[in-house]
């Protein structure tokens, strides 16, 4: 494996922590150059001290003071950079070879795009960046010659099952011989909950995923299956695949992480434990395979693998996502933004679980009346994102 100096954006999150775990297993080749956090500043200080990070990025001057106060006096203080622009600048820093884009939400888009523009190896966990700006992002990767490694487990699985002729590039056309992408979904914690109980589910129930341990926002997205919808859009962009060639298959065990179906009738699947260190290690080591700390999958103990059709009536967010992808880029921006607002309100117990889908649908309806914009630039995407958030916030107050 070639030597890499890694910038982990969102290092205090679930993906960030798993990334540092994998990096620590390869001290000869992998080192941490920069880390960022938004709220858990004391955890960031502990991470920076443990990894010897040269740079940390925090959101405010107040967070900078908190970082200083939490810093162990015996060690040299890392450079502390402040603000959203510092995230993008550090992603493009000449000292950095590899960027883990693991900030949650569209807030991670500018820094992920900056990493792509600077031609880095980009390990993309932040799916919202592709949902909001897939065309722009993939074009940027192609033009800069960046290496793009999908970290979302389904897309990492598909990447592993694709013909590997092109390396970690950003294809503009579907791979030859591929008929369909089969995205697996666990169905989340409410796959068989009585429908009349759904309005009363609590944030903690929604965040209790049966198979994966993740941040709270993506956990709620998994419960509503909006996460799978975002992943359909993500797969469309990553693999240049038309929407009618992407199928969602519910697979409650979460051992088959996704599949690629070929013209000759073959289906290739990638299996493994539901542990994000596998796709992270794949992205860091590519094209080599490196140790991740993940145990082997005991197939005989598992015994069976089940597959079911997704239930669009139980999971209206999945249908809304397919509709948005067919409608176009602006609808995808609105879908993502409205979801971020609605999930945040649900986590703060301001709206009910079942109101998340209603807020998204109402926001998409309102946005449908707006004149189409080209969305060729980051500024245009961010302006539409902000407008959608404004509408979604109003709808949450009205409870859609
Ligand atoms: P998390 O909530 O655990 O962590 C989010 C990180 O982003 C934290 O470090 C936080 O400080 C930072 N952050 C939050 N808001 C920010 C802002 N406005 N500006 C800058 N930084 C901010 O989330 P996670 O579960 O690690 O997920 C991160 C991303 O990876 C998401 O886009 C998610 O969809 C994707 N992803 C996660 C998993 C998983 O297993 N957790 C799997 C696939 C994809
Ligand atoms: Mg996923």
Short mmCIF file of C-alpha atoms and ligand atoms in Angstrom, two decimals:
data_model
loop_
_atom_site.label_atom_id
_atom_site.label_comp_id
_atom_site.label_asym_id
_atom_site.label_seq_id
_atom_site.Cartn_x
_atom_site.Cartn_y
_atom_site.Cartn_z
CA UNK A 1 0.00 0.00 0.00
CA UNK A 2 1.31 3.45 -0.83
CA UNK A 3 1.97 5.92 1.96
CA UNK A 4 -0.97 8.20 2.70
CA UNK A 5 -1.51 11.27 4.89
CA UNK A 6 -5.20 11.31 5.69
CA UNK A 7 -7.59 14.15 6.46
CA UNK A 8 -10.62 12.80 8.31
CA UNK A 9 -13.53 15.24 8.05
CA UNK A 10 -16.09 14.38 10.72
CA UNK A 11 -13.60 12.37 12.79
CA UNK A 12 -15.78 12.29 15.92
CA UNK A 13 -18.67 10.57 14.12
CA UNK A 14 -19.34 6.89 13.67
CA UNK A 15 -17.48 6.70 10.33
CA UNK A 16 -14.70 8.97 11.61
CA UNK A 17 -14.02 6.79 14.66
CA UNK A 18 -13.98 3.63 12.52
CA UNK A 19 -11.59 5.31 10.09
CA UNK A 20 -9.13 6.15 12.87
CA UNK A 21 -9.38 2.54 14.08
CA UNK A 22 -8.31 1.23 10.65
CA UNK A 23 -5.56 3.85 10.23
CA UNK A 24 -4.08 2.90 13.64
CA UNK A 25 -3.61 -0.68 12.37
CA UNK A 26 -1.20 0.49 9.63
CA UNK A 27 1.27 2.88 11.26
CA UNK A 28 3.96 2.27 8.61
CA UNK A 29 1.86 3.50 5.70
CA UNK A 30 -1.10 5.50 7.03
CA UNK A 31 -0.87 8.68 9.11
CA UNK A 32 -3.38 11.30 10.20
CA UNK A 33 -2.71 14.81 8.93
CA UNK A 34 -5.97 16.56 9.85
CA UNK A 35 -9.15 15.94 11.85
CA UNK A 36 -12.40 17.90 12.15
CA UNK A 37 -15.37 17.98 14.51
CA UNK A 38 -18.45 20.11 14.90
CA UNK A 39 -19.56 19.67 18.50
CA UNK A 40 -17.55 17.02 20.38
CA UNK A 41 -14.45 19.16 20.77
CA UNK A 42 -13.02 17.29 23.79
CA UNK A 43 -13.24 14.02 21.83
CA UNK A 44 -11.46 15.77 18.95
CA UNK A 45 -8.64 16.83 21.27
CA UNK A 46 -8.24 13.24 22.51
CA UNK A 47 -8.18 11.96 18.90
CA UNK A 48 -5.62 14.57 17.83
CA UNK A 49 -3.38 13.74 20.80
CA UNK A 50 -3.59 10.00 20.09
CA UNK A 51 -2.93 10.26 16.34
CA UNK A 52 -0.42 13.13 16.27
CA UNK A 53 -2.63 15.12 13.86
CA UNK A 54 -0.89 18.26 12.55
CA UNK A 55 -4.12 20.20 11.96
CA UNK A 56 -7.58 20.27 13.51
CA UNK A 57 -10.63 22.13 12.21
CA UNK A 58 -13.33 23.42 14.56
CA UNK A 59 -16.45 25.47 13.73
CA UNK A 60 -16.03 28.60 15.91
CA UNK A 61 -13.57 30.65 17.97
CA UNK A 62 -15.33 29.39 21.08
CA UNK A 63 -14.65 25.81 19.97
CA UNK A 64 -11.00 26.78 19.44
CA UNK A 65 -10.79 27.84 23.12
CA UNK A 66 -12.48 24.62 24.18
CA UNK A 67 -9.93 22.64 22.14
CA UNK A 68 -7.03 24.52 23.80
CA UNK A 69 -8.47 23.90 27.26
CA UNK A 70 -8.88 20.19 26.55
CA UNK A 71 -5.36 19.82 25.12
CA UNK A 72 -2.81 17.86 27.24
CA UNK A 73 -0.10 20.45 28.02
CA UNK A 74 2.78 18.01 27.51
CA UNK A 75 2.26 17.72 23.73
CA UNK A 76 2.83 20.35 21.00
CA UNK A 77 -0.52 21.91 20.08
CA UNK A 78 -1.69 21.15 16.52
CA UNK A 79 -2.58 24.03 14.20
CA UNK A 80 -6.22 24.95 14.87
CA UNK A 81 -8.18 26.12 11.83
CA UNK A 82 -11.66 27.62 12.22
CA UNK A 83 -14.81 27.61 10.11
CA UNK A 84 -16.42 25.94 7.09
CA UNK A 85 -13.93 27.42 4.60
CA UNK A 86 -11.10 25.82 6.60
CA UNK A 87 -12.72 22.41 6.00
CA UNK A 88 -12.58 22.92 2.22
CA UNK A 89 -9.07 24.42 2.35
CA UNK A 90 -7.72 21.55 4.42
CA UNK A 91 -9.34 18.96 2.13
CA UNK A 92 -7.30 20.56 -0.67
CA UNK A 93 -4.11 21.02 1.43
CA UNK A 94 -1.01 19.87 -0.52
CA UNK A 95 0.10 17.86 2.54
CA UNK A 96 -3.02 15.68 2.29
CA UNK A 97 -3.12 12.65 -0.05
CA UNK A 98 -6.43 11.15 1.08
CA UNK A 99 -9.65 12.68 2.38
CA UNK A 100 -12.30 10.76 4.30
CA UNK A 101 -15.50 12.77 3.69
CA UNK A 102 -17.52 11.72 6.75
CA UNK A 103 -19.38 14.88 7.73
CA UNK A 104 -23.12 14.21 7.91
CA UNK A 105 -25.51 16.04 5.59
CA UNK A 106 -25.14 18.60 2.83
CA UNK A 107 -22.79 20.48 5.20
CA UNK A 108 -20.16 18.04 3.94
CA UNK A 109 -20.61 18.93 0.27
CA UNK A 110 -18.20 21.90 -0.11
CA UNK A 111 -15.27 20.08 1.54
CA UNK A 112 -15.90 16.82 -0.36
CA UNK A 113 -16.02 18.80 -3.60
CA UNK A 114 -12.83 20.65 -2.67
CA UNK A 115 -11.06 17.31 -2.14
CA UNK A 116 -12.26 16.11 -5.55
CA UNK A 117 -11.20 19.35 -7.24
CA UNK A 118 -7.74 19.05 -5.70
CA UNK A 119 -7.34 15.56 -7.18
CA UNK A 120 -7.14 13.68 -3.87
CA UNK A 121 -8.05 10.10 -3.12
CA UNK A 122 -11.60 10.76 -1.89
CA UNK A 123 -13.19 8.20 0.41
CA UNK A 124 -16.81 9.25 0.14
CA UNK A 125 -19.06 8.34 3.07
CA UNK A 126 -21.11 11.55 2.81
CA UNK A 127 -23.91 10.38 0.50
CA UNK A 128 -25.81 13.68 0.80
CA UNK A 129 -23.05 15.35 -1.27
CA UNK A 130 -23.88 13.10 -4.23
CA UNK A 131 -27.63 13.43 -3.77
CA UNK A 132 -27.44 17.23 -3.80
CA UNK A 133 -24.75 17.64 -6.45
CA UNK A 134 -24.08 14.30 -8.14
CA UNK A 135 -23.53 15.68 -11.65
CA UNK A 136 -21.20 18.44 -10.49
CA UNK A 137 -19.29 16.13 -8.15
CA UNK A 138 -18.71 13.35 -10.70
CA UNK A 139 -17.70 15.84 -13.40
CA UNK A 140 -15.21 17.39 -10.98
CA UNK A 141 -13.70 13.97 -10.21
CA UNK A 142 -13.34 13.21 -13.93
CA UNK A 143 -11.75 16.57 -14.70
CA UNK A 144 -9.29 16.57 -11.79
CA UNK A 145 -8.30 12.91 -12.01
CA UNK A 146 -9.17 12.37 -8.35
CA UNK A 147 -9.61 8.78 -7.13
CA UNK A 148 -13.14 8.17 -5.86
CA UNK A 149 -13.77 5.24 -3.51
CA UNK A 150 -17.35 4.78 -2.31
CA UNK A 151 -17.50 4.01 1.43
CA UNK A 152 -21.26 3.55 1.85
CA UNK A 153 -21.34 -0.24 2.31
CA UNK A 154 -23.76 -0.91 -0.58
CA UNK A 155 -21.77 1.18 -3.05
CA UNK A 156 -18.49 -0.20 -1.82
CA UNK A 157 -19.94 -3.70 -2.41
CA UNK A 158 -21.07 -2.74 -5.92
CA UNK A 159 -17.68 -1.19 -6.64
CA UNK A 160 -16.04 -4.46 -5.58
CA UNK A 161 -18.38 -6.47 -7.86
CA UNK A 162 -17.94 -4.22 -10.91
CA UNK A 163 -15.54 -5.03 -13.74
CA UNK A 164 -12.30 -3.54 -12.36
CA UNK A 165 -10.85 -2.30 -15.65
CA UNK A 166 -11.08 1.38 -14.84
CA UNK A 167 -9.75 1.63 -11.27
CA UNK A 168 -11.25 4.22 -8.94
CA UNK A 169 -12.49 6.54 -11.68
CA UNK A 170 -15.83 8.29 -12.15
CA UNK A 171 -17.55 6.60 -15.10
CA UNK A 172 -19.68 8.72 -17.45
CA UNK A 173 -21.47 5.66 -18.91
CA UNK A 174 -22.67 2.37 -17.38
CA UNK A 175 -20.10 -0.45 -17.24
CA UNK A 176 -20.39 -2.83 -20.22
CA UNK A 177 -22.33 -6.03 -19.57
CA UNK A 178 -23.98 -4.82 -16.37
CA UNK A 179 -27.76 -5.25 -16.43
CA UNK A 180 -28.79 -4.05 -12.96
CA UNK A 181 -27.52 -2.95 -9.58
CA UNK A 182 -29.25 -4.72 -6.69
CA UNK A 183 -29.07 -2.56 -3.56
CA UNK A 184 -29.78 -4.48 -0.38
CA UNK A 185 -31.65 -2.89 2.54
CA UNK A 186 -32.17 -4.28 6.02
CA UNK A 187 -35.65 -2.78 6.33
CA UNK A 188 -34.59 -1.10 9.59
CA UNK A 189 -36.21 -1.41 13.02
CA UNK A 190 -39.82 -1.00 11.78
CA UNK A 191 -39.89 -3.62 9.00
CA UNK A 192 -42.73 -5.48 10.70
CA UNK A 193 -44.06 -2.97 13.27
CA UNK A 194 -47.86 -2.56 13.09
CA UNK A 195 -48.55 0.47 10.87
CA UNK A 196 -50.82 2.09 13.48
CA UNK A 197 -47.92 2.14 15.96
CA UNK A 198 -45.60 4.12 13.66
CA UNK A 199 -46.92 7.60 14.59
CA UNK A 200 -45.83 6.98 18.19
CA UNK A 201 -42.30 5.66 17.70
CA UNK A 202 -39.63 7.59 19.62
CA UNK A 203 -36.24 8.86 18.40
CA UNK A 204 -34.47 6.18 20.46
CA UNK A 205 -36.60 3.43 18.90
CA UNK A 206 -35.89 4.81 15.41
CA UNK A 207 -32.15 4.96 16.15
CA UNK A 208 -31.98 1.34 17.39
CA UNK A 209 -30.94 -0.26 14.09
CA UNK A 210 -31.07 -4.08 14.19
CA UNK A 211 -27.69 -4.63 12.48
CA UNK A 212 -25.61 -1.44 12.16
CA UNK A 213 -24.31 1.07 14.71
CA UNK A 214 -24.41 4.54 13.09
CA UNK A 215 -24.94 8.26 13.74
CA UNK A 216 -28.47 9.35 14.68
CA UNK A 217 -29.40 11.06 11.41
CA UNK A 218 -28.54 8.08 9.19
CA UNK A 219 -30.19 5.75 11.73
CA UNK A 220 -33.51 7.59 11.35
CA UNK A 221 -32.99 7.58 7.56
CA UNK A 222 -32.59 3.80 7.74
CA UNK A 223 -35.83 3.48 9.72
CA UNK A 224 -37.79 5.48 7.12
CA UNK A 225 -35.79 3.88 4.27
CA UNK A 226 -35.10 7.39 2.99
CA UNK A 227 -31.51 6.22 3.43
CA UNK A 228 -32.06 3.60 0.74
CA UNK A 229 -33.63 6.27 -1.44
CA UNK A 230 -30.54 8.47 -1.03
CA UNK A 231 -28.46 5.40 -1.89
CA UNK A 232 -30.41 4.78 -5.11
CA UNK A 233 -29.56 8.35 -6.15
CA UNK A 234 -25.96 7.85 -4.99
CA UNK A 235 -25.69 4.64 -7.07
CA UNK A 236 -27.14 6.42 -10.10
CA UNK A 237 -24.31 8.96 -10.00
CA UNK A 238 -21.43 6.74 -8.89
CA UNK A 239 -22.02 4.10 -11.54
CA UNK A 240 -23.75 6.21 -14.24
CA UNK A 241 -26.70 3.81 -13.98
CA UNK A 242 -30.23 4.73 -15.15
CA UNK A 243 -32.84 4.63 -12.37
CA UNK A 244 -34.78 1.77 -14.00
CA UNK A 245 -31.66 -0.43 -13.70
CA UNK A 246 -31.38 0.00 -9.93
CA UNK A 247 -33.44 -2.32 -7.74
CA UNK A 248 -33.86 -2.29 -3.96
CA UNK A 249 -34.04 -5.72 -2.30
CA UNK A 250 -34.86 -6.08 1.40
CA UNK A 251 -32.38 -8.43 3.06
CA UNK A 252 -32.91 -8.39 6.85
CA UNK A 253 -29.59 -10.06 7.80
CA UNK A 254 -27.40 -7.27 6.28
CA UNK A 255 -24.69 -9.74 5.27
CA UNK A 256 -24.98 -9.34 1.48
CA UNK A 257 -24.03 -5.68 1.13
CA UNK A 258 -25.24 -5.37 -2.49
CA UNK A 259 -24.98 -7.09 -5.88
CA UNK A 260 -24.28 -6.52 -9.56
CA UNK A 261 -26.34 -8.43 -12.14
CA UNK A 262 -24.71 -9.06 -15.53
CA UNK A 263 -26.17 -9.64 -19.00
CA UNK A 264 -25.08 -13.30 -18.94
CA UNK A 265 -27.26 -14.05 -15.90
CA UNK A 266 -24.46 -13.87 -13.30
CA UNK A 267 -25.03 -12.03 -10.07
CA UNK A 268 -21.91 -11.03 -8.10
CA UNK A 269 -22.38 -10.20 -4.43
CA UNK A 270 -20.10 -8.93 -1.69
CA UNK A 271 -20.71 -10.40 1.78
CA UNK A 272 -19.27 -9.56 5.16
CA UNK A 273 -20.03 -8.53 8.72
CA UNK A 274 -22.07 -5.32 9.01
CA UNK A 275 -18.99 -3.35 10.11
CA UNK A 276 -17.96 -0.16 8.29
CA UNK A 277 -14.28 -0.88 8.85
CA UNK A 278 -14.42 -3.28 5.88
CA UNK A 279 -15.38 -0.67 3.25
CA UNK A 280 -13.11 1.91 4.95
CA UNK A 281 -10.12 -0.45 4.78
CA UNK A 282 -10.98 -1.25 1.16
CA UNK A 283 -10.94 2.46 0.32
CA UNK A 284 -7.67 3.12 2.16
CA UNK A 285 -5.89 0.06 0.80
CA UNK A 286 -7.22 0.08 -2.78
CA UNK A 287 -6.20 -1.73 -4.92
CA UNK A 288 -4.68 -3.87 -2.15
CA UNK A 289 -6.60 -5.62 0.62
CA UNK A 290 -5.52 -4.62 4.13
CA UNK A 291 -6.46 -5.69 7.66
CA UNK A 292 -9.52 -3.91 9.05
CA UNK A 293 -10.03 -5.57 12.44
CA UNK A 294 -13.31 -7.12 11.23
CA UNK A 295 -13.90 -10.78 12.08
CA UNK A 296 -14.83 -13.36 9.45
CA UNK A 297 -18.44 -14.04 8.58
CA UNK A 298 -19.50 -17.47 9.87
CA UNK A 299 -21.79 -18.59 7.05
CA UNK A 300 -22.81 -21.86 8.67
CA UNK A 301 -23.74 -20.11 11.93
CA UNK A 302 -25.81 -17.65 9.88
CA UNK A 303 -27.59 -20.52 8.11
CA UNK A 304 -29.84 -18.54 5.76
CA UNK A 305 -30.10 -15.35 3.74
CA UNK A 306 -33.58 -13.88 3.11
CA UNK A 307 -34.68 -11.49 0.38
CA UNK A 308 -38.00 -9.62 0.08
CA UNK A 309 -39.64 -6.91 -2.03
CA UNK A 310 -39.60 -3.45 -0.38
CA UNK A 311 -42.98 -2.24 0.90
CA UNK A 312 -43.54 1.20 -0.65
CA UNK A 313 -46.71 1.78 1.42
CA UNK A 314 -44.85 1.27 4.71
CA UNK A 315 -41.86 3.28 3.48
CA UNK A 316 -43.24 6.29 1.53
CA UNK A 317 -39.79 7.95 1.65
CA UNK A 318 -38.47 5.28 -0.71
CA UNK A 319 -41.08 6.12 -3.33
CA UNK A 320 -40.43 9.87 -2.87
CA UNK A 321 -36.73 9.25 -3.57
CA UNK A 322 -37.34 7.31 -6.79
CA UNK A 323 -39.76 10.07 -7.87
CA UNK A 324 -37.18 12.79 -7.10
CA UNK A 325 -34.49 11.03 -9.11
CA UNK A 326 -36.86 10.77 -12.08
CA UNK A 327 -37.90 14.44 -11.70
CA UNK A 328 -34.36 15.80 -11.68
CA UNK A 329 -31.54 17.39 -9.75
CA UNK A 330 -33.54 20.18 -8.10
CA UNK A 331 -35.99 17.65 -6.65
CA UNK A 332 -33.07 15.64 -5.25
CA UNK A 333 -31.66 18.75 -3.55
CA UNK A 334 -35.10 19.46 -2.04
CA UNK A 335 -35.60 15.84 -0.98
CA UNK A 336 -32.31 15.79 0.89
CA UNK A 337 -32.69 19.23 2.48
CA UNK A 338 -36.28 18.63 3.59
CA UNK A 339 -35.28 15.30 5.06
CA UNK A 340 -32.39 16.81 7.04
CA UNK A 341 -34.75 19.39 8.56
CA UNK A 342 -37.54 16.89 9.22
CA UNK A 343 -35.20 14.34 10.83
CA UNK A 344 -33.69 17.04 13.03
CA UNK A 345 -37.19 18.10 14.16
CA UNK A 346 -38.13 14.45 14.79
CA UNK A 347 -34.98 13.90 16.88
CA UNK A 348 -35.91 16.99 18.91
CA UNK A 349 -39.44 15.54 19.27
CA UNK A 350 -41.02 18.49 17.46
CA UNK A 351 -42.71 16.32 14.82
CA UNK A 352 -43.82 12.69 14.75
CA UNK A 353 -41.98 9.94 12.90
CA UNK A 354 -44.75 9.63 10.29
CA UNK A 355 -44.60 13.39 9.65
CA UNK A 356 -41.08 13.11 8.19
CA UNK A 357 -42.42 11.73 4.90
CA UNK A 358 -45.24 14.28 4.85
CA UNK A 359 -42.85 17.21 5.28
CA UNK A 360 -40.64 15.92 2.45
CA UNK A 361 -43.59 15.36 0.12
CA UNK A 362 -45.09 18.79 0.85
CA UNK A 363 -41.70 20.46 0.36
CA UNK A 364 -41.24 18.69 -2.99
CA UNK A 365 -44.74 19.82 -4.04
CA UNK A 366 -43.95 23.44 -3.16
CA UNK A 367 -40.58 23.32 -4.93
CA UNK A 368 -42.15 21.82 -8.06
CA UNK A 369 -43.60 25.23 -8.89
CA UNK A 370 -40.18 26.93 -9.00
CA UNK A 371 -38.47 27.66 -12.32
CA UNK A 372 -35.79 25.07 -13.19
CA UNK A 373 -32.18 26.12 -12.57
CA UNK A 374 -29.10 24.55 -14.12
CA UNK A 375 -27.38 23.61 -10.81
CA UNK A 376 -23.97 23.62 -12.52
CA UNK A 377 -22.19 25.32 -9.64
CA UNK A 378 -21.81 24.79 -5.91
CA UNK A 379 -23.37 28.21 -5.23
CA UNK A 380 -26.53 27.31 -7.15
CA UNK A 381 -26.84 23.99 -5.30
CA UNK A 382 -26.31 25.63 -1.90
CA UNK A 383 -28.86 28.38 -2.66
CA UNK A 384 -31.51 25.81 -3.59
CA UNK A 385 -30.58 23.74 -0.54
CA UNK A 386 -31.04 26.79 1.73
CA UNK A 387 -34.38 27.64 0.11
CA UNK A 388 -35.63 24.05 0.56
CA UNK A 389 -34.57 24.10 4.22
CA UNK A 390 -36.51 27.28 4.77
CA UNK A 391 -39.68 25.76 3.30
CA UNK A 392 -39.21 22.49 5.18
CA UNK A 393 -38.73 24.36 8.48
CA UNK A 394 -42.03 26.18 7.92
CA UNK A 395 -43.73 22.89 7.10
CA UNK A 396 -42.38 21.31 10.29
CA UNK A 397 -43.94 24.14 12.31
CA UNK A 398 -47.25 23.42 10.55
CA UNK A 399 -46.51 19.68 10.87
CA UNK A 400 -47.07 19.44 7.11
P1 LIG B 1 -22.27 11.05 12.85
O1 LIG B 1 -23.45 11.89 13.20
O2 LIG B 1 -21.88 9.94 13.75
O3 LIG B 1 -20.99 12.00 12.65
C1 LIG B 1 -21.04 13.16 11.89
C2 LIG B 1 -19.72 13.91 11.91
O4 LIG B 1 -19.90 15.13 11.16
C3 LIG B 1 -19.26 14.32 13.31
O5 LIG B 1 -17.84 14.26 13.37
C4 LIG B 1 -19.71 15.79 13.41
O6 LIG B 1 -18.87 16.56 14.27
C5 LIG B 1 -19.58 16.26 11.99
N1 LIG B 1 -20.54 17.33 11.65
C6 LIG B 1 -21.88 17.33 11.89
N2 LIG B 1 -22.44 18.47 11.44
C7 LIG B 1 -21.45 19.19 10.88
C8 LIG B 1 -21.39 20.47 10.24
N3 LIG B 1 -22.49 21.22 10.07
N4 LIG B 1 -20.18 20.90 9.80
C9 LIG B 1 -19.07 20.17 9.97
N5 LIG B 1 -19.06 18.96 10.56
C10 LIG B 1 -20.23 18.47 11.01
O7 LIG B 1 -22.54 10.50 11.36
P2 LIG B 1 -22.02 9.14 10.69
O8 LIG B 1 -22.96 8.06 11.00
O9 LIG B 1 -20.56 8.95 10.94
O10 LIG B 1 -22.24 9.48 9.14
C11 LIG B 1 -21.37 10.36 8.43
C12 LIG B 1 -21.72 10.30 6.95
O11 LIG B 1 -21.45 9.00 6.47
C13 LIG B 1 -23.19 10.56 6.64
O12 LIG B 1 -23.30 11.24 5.44
C14 LIG B 1 -23.77 9.17 6.52
O13 LIG B 1 -24.90 9.12 5.65
C15 LIG B 1 -22.60 8.42 5.90
N6 LIG B 1 -22.60 6.97 6.17
C16 LIG B 1 -22.52 6.53 7.45
C17 LIG B 1 -22.54 5.17 7.71
C18 LIG B 1 -22.40 4.65 9.12
O14 LIG B 1 -22.31 3.44 9.31
N7 LIG B 1 -22.38 5.47 10.14
C19 LIG B 1 -22.67 4.27 6.66
C20 LIG B 1 -22.75 4.76 5.36
C21 LIG B 1 -22.72 6.12 5.13
MG1 LIG B 2 -25.47 2.31 3.24
#
